[in-house]
Coordinates of N, CA and C in Angstrom, one line a residue:
M44 N 0.8 -1.2 0.0 CA 0.0 0.0 0.0 C 0.9 1.2 0.0
D45 N 0.4 2.3 -0.7 CA 1.2 3.5 -0.7 C 0.6 4.4 0.4
S46 N 1.1 5.6 0.5 CA 0.7 6.5 1.6 C -0.7 6.9 1.6
H47 N -1.4 6.7 0.4 CA -2.8 7.0 0.3 C -3.7 5.8 0.5
G48 N -3.2 4.7 0.9 CA -4.0 3.5 1.1 C -4.3 2.8 -0.2
Q49 N -3.7 3.2 -1.4 CA -3.9 2.5 -2.6 C -2.9 1.4 -2.8
S50 N -3.4 0.3 -3.5 CA -2.5 -0.8 -3.8 C -1.6 -0.4 -4.9
E51 N -0.3 -0.5 -4.7 CA 0.7 -0.2 -5.8 C 0.7 -1.3 -6.8
Q52 N 0.8 -1.0 -8.0 CA 1.0 -1.9 -9.1 C 2.4 -2.5 -9.0
Q53 N 2.5 -3.8 -9.0 CA 3.8 -4.4 -9.0 C 4.1 -5.0 -10.4
V54 N 5.2 -4.7 -11.0 CA 5.6 -5.2 -12.3 C 7.0 -5.8 -12.2
A55 N 7.1 -7.1 -12.4 CA 8.4 -7.8 -12.4 C 8.8 -8.1 -13.8
W56 N 10.0 -8.1 -14.1 CA 10.5 -8.5 -15.4 C 11.8 -9.2 -15.4
T57 N 12.1 -9.9 -16.5 CA 13.3 -10.6 -16.7 C 13.5 -10.8 -18.2
V58 N 14.7 -11.1 -18.6 CA 15.0 -11.5 -20.0 C 15.4 -12.9 -20.0
V59 N 14.7 -13.7 -20.9 CA 15.0 -15.1 -21.1 C 15.7 -15.3 -22.5
V60 N 16.6 -16.2 -22.6 CA 17.2 -16.6 -23.8 C 16.4 -17.6 -24.5
T61 N 16.1 -17.4 -25.8 CA 15.3 -18.4 -26.6 C 16.0 -18.6 -27.9
D62 N 15.4 -19.5 -28.7 CA 15.9 -19.8 -30.0 C 15.7 -18.6 -31.0
I63 N 14.9 -17.7 -30.6 CA 14.7 -16.5 -31.5 C 15.3 -15.3 -30.9
G64 N 16.2 -15.5 -29.9 CA 16.8 -14.3 -29.3 C 16.2 -14.0 -27.9
P65 N 16.8 -13.0 -27.3 CA 16.3 -12.7 -25.9 C 14.9 -12.1 -26.0
L66 N 14.1 -12.6 -25.1 CA 12.7 -12.1 -24.9 C 12.6 -11.5 -23.5
L67 N 12.0 -10.3 -23.4 CA 11.7 -9.7 -22.2 C 10.3 -10.2 -21.8
L68 N 10.2 -10.7 -20.6 CA 8.9 -11.0 -20.0 C 8.6 -10.1 -18.9
A69 N 7.4 -9.6 -18.8 CA 7.0 -8.7 -17.7 C 5.6 -9.2 -17.2
A70 N 5.4 -9.2 -15.9 CA 4.2 -9.6 -15.3 C 3.7 -8.7 -14.2
T71 N 2.4 -8.7 -14.0 CA 1.8 -8.0 -12.9 C 1.1 -9.0 -12.0
R72 N 0.5 -8.6 -11.0 CA -0.3 -9.6 -10.2 C -1.4 -10.2 -11.0
D73 N -1.9 -9.6 -12.1 CA -3.0 -10.1 -12.9 C -2.5 -11.1 -13.9
G74 N -1.2 -11.1 -14.2 CA -0.6 -12.1 -15.2 C 0.5 -11.5 -16.0
L75 N 0.9 -12.3 -17.0 CA 1.9 -11.8 -18.0 C 1.3 -10.6 -18.7
V76 N 2.0 -9.5 -18.8 CA 1.5 -8.3 -19.4 C 2.3 -7.9 -20.6
N77 N 3.5 -8.4 -20.8 CA 4.3 -8.0 -21.9 C 5.4 -9.0 -22.3
V78 N 5.5 -9.2 -23.6 CA 6.6 -10.0 -24.1 C 7.3 -9.1 -25.2
V79 N 8.6 -9.0 -25.2 CA 9.3 -8.1 -26.1 C 10.4 -8.8 -26.8
F80 N 10.3 -8.8 -28.1 CA 11.4 -9.5 -28.9 C 12.7 -8.7 -28.9
H81 N 13.8 -9.4 -29.2 CA 15.1 -8.8 -29.4 C 15.5 -7.9 -28.3
A82 N 15.4 -8.4 -27.0 CA 15.5 -7.6 -25.8 C 17.0 -7.3 -25.5
T83 N 17.6 -6.6 -26.4 CA 18.9 -6.0 -26.1 C 18.8 -4.9 -25.1
D84 N 19.9 -4.4 -24.6 CA 19.8 -3.4 -23.6 C 18.9 -2.2 -24.0
A85 N 19.2 -1.7 -25.2 CA 18.4 -0.5 -25.7 C 16.9 -0.8 -25.9
V86 N 16.6 -2.0 -26.5 CA 15.2 -2.4 -26.6 C 14.5 -2.6 -25.3
R87 N 15.3 -3.2 -24.4 CA 14.7 -3.5 -23.0 C 14.4 -2.2 -22.3
D88 N 15.4 -1.2 -22.3 CA 15.2 0.0 -21.6 C 14.0 0.8 -22.2
K89 N 13.8 0.8 -23.5 CA 12.7 1.5 -24.1 C 11.4 0.8 -23.7
A90 N 11.4 -0.5 -23.7 CA 10.2 -1.2 -23.4 C 9.8 -1.0 -21.9
L91 N 10.8 -1.0 -21.0 CA 10.5 -0.7 -19.6 C 10.0 0.7 -19.3
D92 N 10.5 1.6 -20.1 CA 10.0 3.0 -20.0 C 8.6 3.1 -20.4
R93 N 8.2 2.4 -21.5 CA 6.8 2.4 -22.0 C 5.9 1.7 -20.9
L94 N 6.4 0.6 -20.4 CA 5.6 -0.1 -19.3 C 5.4 0.8 -18.1
A95 N 6.4 1.5 -17.7 CA 6.3 2.3 -16.5 C 5.2 3.4 -16.8
A96 N 5.3 4.0 -18.0 CA 4.3 5.1 -18.3 C 2.9 4.5 -18.4
R97 N 2.7 3.4 -19.0 CA 1.4 2.8 -19.2 C 0.8 2.2 -17.9
L98 N 1.6 1.6 -17.1 CA 1.1 0.9 -15.9 C 1.2 1.7 -14.6
G99 N 2.0 2.9 -14.7 CA 2.1 3.7 -13.5 C 3.0 3.2 -12.4
A100 N 3.9 2.2 -12.8 CA 4.8 1.7 -11.8 C 6.1 1.3 -12.6
R101 N 7.2 1.6 -12.0 CA 8.5 1.2 -12.6 C 8.7 -0.3 -12.5
P102 N 8.8 -1.0 -13.6 CA 9.1 -2.4 -13.5 C 10.4 -2.7 -12.8
V103 N 10.4 -3.8 -12.0 CA 11.6 -4.2 -11.2 C 12.1 -5.5 -11.8
E104 N 13.4 -5.6 -12.1 CA 14.0 -6.8 -12.6 C 14.0 -7.8 -11.4
D105 N 13.4 -9.0 -11.7 CA 13.3 -10.0 -10.6 C 13.0 -11.3 -11.3
P106 N 14.1 -12.0 -11.8 CA 13.9 -13.2 -12.5 C 13.4 -14.3 -11.6
D107 N 13.5 -14.2 -10.3 CA 13.0 -15.2 -9.4 C 11.5 -14.9 -8.8
S108 N 10.9 -13.8 -9.4 CA 9.6 -13.4 -9.0 C 8.6 -14.5 -9.2
P109 N 7.7 -14.8 -8.2 CA 6.6 -15.8 -8.4 C 5.7 -15.3 -9.6
L110 N 5.7 -14.0 -9.9 CA 4.8 -13.5 -10.9 C 5.3 -14.0 -12.3
L111 N 6.6 -14.3 -12.4 CA 7.2 -14.7 -13.7 C 7.5 -16.2 -13.8
A112 N 7.5 -16.9 -12.7 CA 8.0 -18.3 -12.7 C 7.4 -19.2 -13.7
E113 N 6.1 -19.2 -13.7 CA 5.3 -20.1 -14.6 C 5.5 -19.6 -16.1
A114 N 5.5 -18.4 -16.3 CA 5.8 -17.9 -17.7 C 7.2 -18.3 -18.2
I115 N 8.2 -18.2 -17.4 CA 9.5 -18.6 -17.7 C 9.5 -20.1 -18.0
R116 N 8.9 -20.9 -17.2 CA 8.9 -22.3 -17.4 C 8.2 -22.7 -18.7
Q117 N 7.0 -22.1 -18.9 CA 6.2 -22.4 -20.1 C 6.9 -21.9 -21.4
V118 N 7.5 -20.8 -21.4 CA 8.3 -20.3 -22.6 C 9.4 -21.2 -22.9
A119 N 10.2 -21.7 -21.9 CA 11.3 -22.6 -22.1 C 10.7 -23.9 -22.7
A120 N 9.6 -24.4 -22.2 CA 9.0 -25.7 -22.6 C 8.5 -25.5 -24.1
Y121 N 8.0 -24.4 -24.4 CA 7.5 -24.1 -25.8 C 8.7 -24.2 -26.8
F122 N 9.8 -23.5 -26.5 CA 10.9 -23.5 -27.4 C 11.7 -24.9 -27.4
A123 N 11.5 -25.7 -26.3 CA 12.1 -27.0 -26.3 C 11.2 -28.0 -27.1
G124 N 10.0 -27.6 -27.6 CA 9.1 -28.5 -28.3 C 8.3 -29.3 -27.3
E125 N 8.2 -29.0 -26.1 CA 7.5 -29.8 -25.1 C 6.1 -29.2 -24.7
R126 N 5.8 -28.0 -25.2 CA 4.6 -27.4 -24.9 C 4.0 -26.8 -26.1
H127 N 2.7 -27.0 -26.3 CA 2.0 -26.4 -27.5 C 1.0 -25.3 -27.2
D128 N 0.6 -25.3 -25.9 CA -0.3 -24.3 -25.5 C 0.2 -23.6 -24.2
F129 N 0.0 -22.3 -24.2 CA 0.3 -21.5 -23.0 C -0.9 -21.5 -22.1
E130 N -0.7 -21.8 -20.8 CA -1.8 -21.8 -19.8 C -1.3 -20.8 -18.7
L131 N -1.4 -19.6 -19.1 CA -1.0 -18.5 -18.1 C -2.0 -17.5 -17.9
P132 N -2.1 -16.9 -16.7 CA -2.9 -15.8 -16.6 C -2.3 -14.6 -17.4
L133 N -3.2 -13.9 -18.1 CA -2.7 -12.8 -18.9 C -3.3 -11.5 -18.4
D134 N -2.5 -10.4 -18.3 CA -3.0 -9.1 -18.0 C -3.1 -8.4 -19.3
W135 N -4.4 -8.1 -19.7 CA -4.7 -7.5 -21.0 C -4.8 -6.0 -20.9
S136 N -4.3 -5.4 -19.8 CA -4.4 -3.9 -19.6 C -3.7 -3.1 -20.6
L137 N -2.8 -3.6 -21.4 CA -2.1 -2.8 -22.4 C -2.8 -2.7 -23.7
I138 N -4.0 -3.3 -23.8 CA -4.7 -3.3 -25.1 C -6.2 -3.3 -24.9
T139 N -6.9 -2.6 -25.7 CA -8.4 -2.4 -25.5 C -9.1 -2.6 -26.8
G140 N -10.4 -2.6 -26.7 CA -11.3 -2.5 -27.8 C -11.2 -3.7 -28.8
F141 N -11.2 -3.3 -30.1 CA -11.2 -4.3 -31.2 C -9.9 -5.1 -31.1
N142 N -8.8 -4.4 -30.8 CA -7.5 -5.1 -30.8 C -7.5 -6.2 -29.7
R143 N -8.1 -5.9 -28.6 CA -8.2 -6.9 -27.5 C -9.1 -8.1 -27.9
Q144 N -10.2 -7.7 -28.6 CA -11.1 -8.8 -29.0 C -10.5 -9.7 -30.0
V145 N -9.7 -9.1 -31.0 CA -9.0 -10.0 -32.0 C -8.0 -10.8 -31.3
L146 N -7.2 -10.3 -30.4 CA -6.1 -11.0 -29.8 C -6.6 -12.1 -28.9
R147 N -7.8 -11.9 -28.2 CA -8.4 -12.9 -27.4 C -8.8 -14.1 -28.3
E148 N -9.4 -13.8 -29.4 CA -9.9 -14.8 -30.3 C -8.7 -15.6 -30.9
L149 N -7.6 -14.9 -31.2 CA -6.4 -15.5 -31.7 C -5.9 -16.5 -30.6
A150 N -5.8 -16.0 -29.4 CA -5.3 -16.8 -28.3 C -6.1 -18.1 -28.0
S151 N -7.4 -18.0 -28.2 CA -8.2 -19.1 -27.8 C -8.6 -20.0 -29.1
G152 N -8.5 -19.4 -30.3 CA -9.1 -20.1 -31.4 C -8.2 -20.5 -32.5
V153 N -6.9 -20.2 -32.4 CA -5.9 -20.6 -33.4 C -4.8 -21.5 -32.7
P154 N -5.0 -22.8 -32.7 CA -4.1 -23.7 -32.0 C -2.7 -23.8 -32.7
F155 N -1.8 -24.3 -31.9 CA -0.4 -24.7 -32.3 C -0.5 -25.4 -33.6
G156 N 0.4 -25.1 -34.5 CA 0.5 -25.8 -35.7 C -0.5 -25.5 -36.8
T157 N -1.2 -24.4 -36.6 CA -2.2 -23.9 -37.6 C -2.0 -22.5 -37.8
V158 N -2.5 -22.0 -38.9 CA -2.5 -20.6 -39.2 C -3.9 -20.1 -39.6
V159 N -4.1 -18.8 -39.6 CA -5.3 -18.2 -40.0 C -5.0 -16.9 -40.8
G160 N -5.9 -16.6 -41.8 CA -5.7 -15.4 -42.5 C -6.2 -14.2 -41.8
Y161 N -5.6 -13.0 -42.1 CA -6.1 -11.8 -41.5 C -7.6 -11.6 -41.7
G162 N -8.1 -11.8 -42.9 CA -9.5 -11.6 -43.2 C -10.4 -12.7 -42.4
D163 N -9.9 -13.9 -42.3 CA -10.6 -14.9 -41.6 C -10.7 -14.6 -40.1
L164 N -9.7 -14.1 -39.6 CA -9.7 -13.7 -38.2 C -10.7 -12.5 -38.0
A165 N -10.7 -11.6 -38.9 CA -11.6 -10.5 -38.8 C -13.1 -11.0 -38.8
G166 N -13.3 -12.0 -39.7 CA -14.7 -12.6 -39.7 C -15.1 -13.3 -38.4
R167 N -14.1 -13.9 -37.8 CA -14.4 -14.6 -36.5 C -14.8 -13.6 -35.4
V168 N -14.4 -12.4 -35.5 CA -14.8 -11.4 -34.5 C -16.0 -10.5 -35.0
G169 N -16.6 -11.0 -36.0 CA -17.8 -10.3 -36.5 C -17.5 -9.0 -37.3
Q170 N -16.3 -8.9 -37.9 CA -15.9 -7.7 -38.6 C -15.3 -8.1 -40.0
P171 N -16.1 -8.8 -40.8 CA -15.6 -9.2 -42.1 C -15.2 -8.0 -42.9
G172 N -14.1 -8.1 -43.6 CA -13.6 -7.0 -44.3 C -12.6 -6.1 -43.5
A173 N -12.3 -6.5 -42.3 CA -11.4 -5.7 -41.4 C -10.1 -6.3 -41.4
A174 N -9.6 -6.9 -42.5 CA -8.3 -7.6 -42.4 C -7.2 -6.6 -42.1
Q175 N -7.2 -5.4 -42.6 CA -6.2 -4.4 -42.3 C -6.2 -4.1 -40.8
A176 N -7.3 -3.9 -40.2 CA -7.4 -3.7 -38.8 C -6.9 -4.8 -38.0
V177 N -7.1 -6.0 -38.4 CA -6.5 -7.2 -37.8 C -5.0 -7.1 -37.8
G178 N -4.5 -6.7 -39.0 CA -3.0 -6.5 -39.1 C -2.5 -5.5 -38.1
M179 N -3.2 -4.5 -37.9 CA -2.8 -3.4 -36.9 C -2.9 -4.0 -35.5
A180 N -3.9 -4.8 -35.2 CA -4.0 -5.5 -33.9 C -2.8 -6.4 -33.7
M181 N -2.4 -7.1 -34.7 CA -1.3 -8.0 -34.6 C 0.0 -7.2 -34.3
G182 N 0.1 -6.1 -34.9 CA 1.3 -5.2 -34.7 C 1.3 -4.6 -33.3
S183 N 0.2 -4.5 -32.7 CA 0.1 -3.9 -31.3 C 0.1 -4.9 -30.2
N184 N 0.2 -6.2 -30.6 CA 0.1 -7.3 -29.6 C 1.2 -7.2 -28.6
P185 N 0.8 -6.9 -27.3 CA 1.8 -6.8 -26.2 C 2.3 -8.2 -25.7
L186 N 1.8 -9.3 -26.2 CA 2.1 -10.6 -25.7 C 2.5 -11.6 -26.9
P187 N 3.3 -11.2 -27.8 CA 3.7 -12.1 -28.9 C 4.2 -13.4 -28.4
V188 N 4.2 -14.4 -29.2 CA 4.5 -15.8 -28.9 C 3.4 -16.4 -28.0
V189 N 3.1 -15.8 -26.9 CA 2.1 -16.4 -26.0 C 0.7 -16.2 -26.6
V190 N 0.4 -15.0 -27.1 CA -0.7 -14.7 -27.9 C -0.2 -14.7 -29.4
P191 N -0.4 -15.9 -30.1 CA 0.4 -16.2 -31.2 C 0.1 -15.5 -32.5
C192 N 0.5 -14.2 -32.6 CA 0.3 -13.4 -33.8 C 1.1 -13.9 -35.0
H193 N 2.1 -14.7 -34.7 CA 2.9 -15.3 -35.8 C 2.1 -16.3 -36.6
R194 N 0.9 -16.7 -36.1 CA 0.1 -17.7 -36.8 C -0.9 -17.0 -37.7
V195 N -0.8 -15.7 -37.9 CA -1.7 -15.0 -38.8 C -0.9 -14.6 -40.0
V196 N -1.5 -15.1 -41.2 CA -0.8 -15.0 -42.4 C -1.8 -14.4 -43.5
E197 N -1.2 -14.1 -44.7 CA -2.0 -13.6 -45.7 C -2.8 -14.7 -46.4
S198 N -4.0 -14.3 -46.9 CA -4.9 -15.3 -47.5 C -4.4 -15.9 -48.8
D199 N -3.5 -15.2 -49.4 CA -2.9 -15.7 -50.7 C -1.7 -16.6 -50.5
G200 N -1.4 -16.9 -49.2 CA -0.3 -17.8 -49.0 C 1.0 -17.1 -48.5
G201 N 1.0 -15.8 -48.6 CA 2.1 -15.0 -48.1 C 2.2 -15.1 -46.6
I202 N 3.4 -14.9 -46.1 CA 3.7 -15.0 -44.6 C 3.1 -13.8 -43.9
G203 N 3.0 -12.6 -44.5 CA 2.5 -11.4 -43.9 C 3.6 -10.7 -43.1
G204 N 3.3 -9.7 -42.4 CA 4.3 -8.9 -41.6 C 4.4 -9.5 -40.2
F205 N 5.4 -9.0 -39.5 CA 5.6 -9.4 -38.1 C 6.5 -8.5 -37.4
G206 N 6.1 -8.0 -36.2 CA 6.8 -7.1 -35.4 C 8.2 -7.6 -35.0
G207 N 8.3 -8.9 -34.8 CA 9.6 -9.5 -34.4 C 10.5 -9.7 -35.6
G208 N 10.1 -9.4 -36.8 CA 10.8 -9.6 -38.0 C 10.4 -10.9 -38.7
L209 N 10.5 -10.9 -40.0 CA 10.0 -12.1 -40.8 C 10.8 -13.4 -40.5
E210 N 12.1 -13.2 -40.2 CA 12.9 -14.4 -39.9 C 12.4 -15.0 -38.6
T211 N 12.1 -14.2 -37.6 CA 11.5 -14.7 -36.3 C 10.2 -15.4 -36.6
K212 N 9.3 -14.8 -37.4 CA 8.1 -15.4 -37.7 C 8.3 -16.8 -38.4
R213 N 9.2 -16.9 -39.3 CA 9.5 -18.1 -40.0 C 10.0 -19.2 -39.0
K214 N 10.8 -18.8 -38.0 CA 11.3 -19.7 -37.0 C 10.2 -20.2 -36.1
L215 N 9.3 -19.4 -35.7 CA 8.2 -19.8 -34.9 C 7.3 -20.7 -35.6
L216 N 7.0 -20.4 -36.9 CA 6.1 -21.3 -37.7 C 6.8 -22.6 -38.0
A217 N 8.1 -22.6 -38.1 CA 8.9 -23.9 -38.3 C 8.9 -24.7 -37.0
L218 N 9.0 -24.0 -35.9 CA 8.9 -24.7 -34.6 C 7.6 -25.4 -34.4
E219 N 6.6 -24.8 -35.0 CA 5.2 -25.4 -34.9 C 4.9 -26.3 -36.0
G220 N 5.8 -26.6 -36.9 CA 5.6 -27.5 -38.0 C 4.8 -27.0 -39.2
V221 N 4.6 -25.7 -39.2 CA 3.8 -25.1 -40.3 C 4.7 -24.9 -41.5
L222 N 5.9 -24.5 -41.3 CA 6.9 -24.3 -42.3 C 8.1 -25.2 -42.1
P223 N 8.8 -25.6 -43.1 CA 10.0 -26.4 -42.9 C 11.1 -25.5 -42.2
E224 N 12.0 -26.2 -41.5 CA 13.1 -25.5 -40.8 C 13.9 -24.8 -41.9
P225 N 14.4 -23.5 -41.6 CA 15.2 -22.9 -42.6 C 16.5 -23.7 -42.8
L226 N 17.0 -23.7 -44.0 CA 18.2 -24.5 -44.3 C 19.5 -23.9 -43.7
F227 N 19.5 -22.6 -43.5 CA 20.6 -21.9 -42.9 C 20.2 -20.6 -42.2

C-alpha cells in the first residue's frame, strides 16, 4: 500500500534466452503483461520506460519473482518443443477494444501448428472486411509468442508482416511444423 492506502502496481520483469533471441517477459499480479522481442539493452530500456508510463509503476528486474516463474517455465518448454499451449494468466491492460477482441480470439481459437488469414480472423470477431485492422492489432500485440500473432498470415499464402521480423516469424512457424526449418 502507498501512503494514500492505494494498492501499488507491481511489475516484475526478466529477460530469457530463446531460439529466436532474448525475450523480455513482464508480469503484474494479474498475469503476464508484456513480451518483447530482441531484448537487447536498448530495446529493453525503451520497453521498460513504456511499461512504466502505461502501468504507473516502474518495472523491477526480478527473475525469481513468483509472478514470472510459470511464464519462464512455459516459454522454455515451448521452445524445447515440449509445450503447444500456454496456460498462463494474462494481464490485458495494455490493449483495449477491437485489438483486445481480436487477440483474445487468436489466443483461444488458433491452435499450435495452424495458421489463420487476417480476413478470416476479422470474420471470426464479426468484422468481415477488417483484415487491415486485424493486421494493426497483430502489430500492437503486447504478448507475442504467448498470444500467437505469428500464426496470422496472408490469405494468398504470403507470410505477412511481423513485429519481431520475418525471420523470427519463420522460425516460430517452423517450430510449430507449419513451415520447414530454414536451411541456414
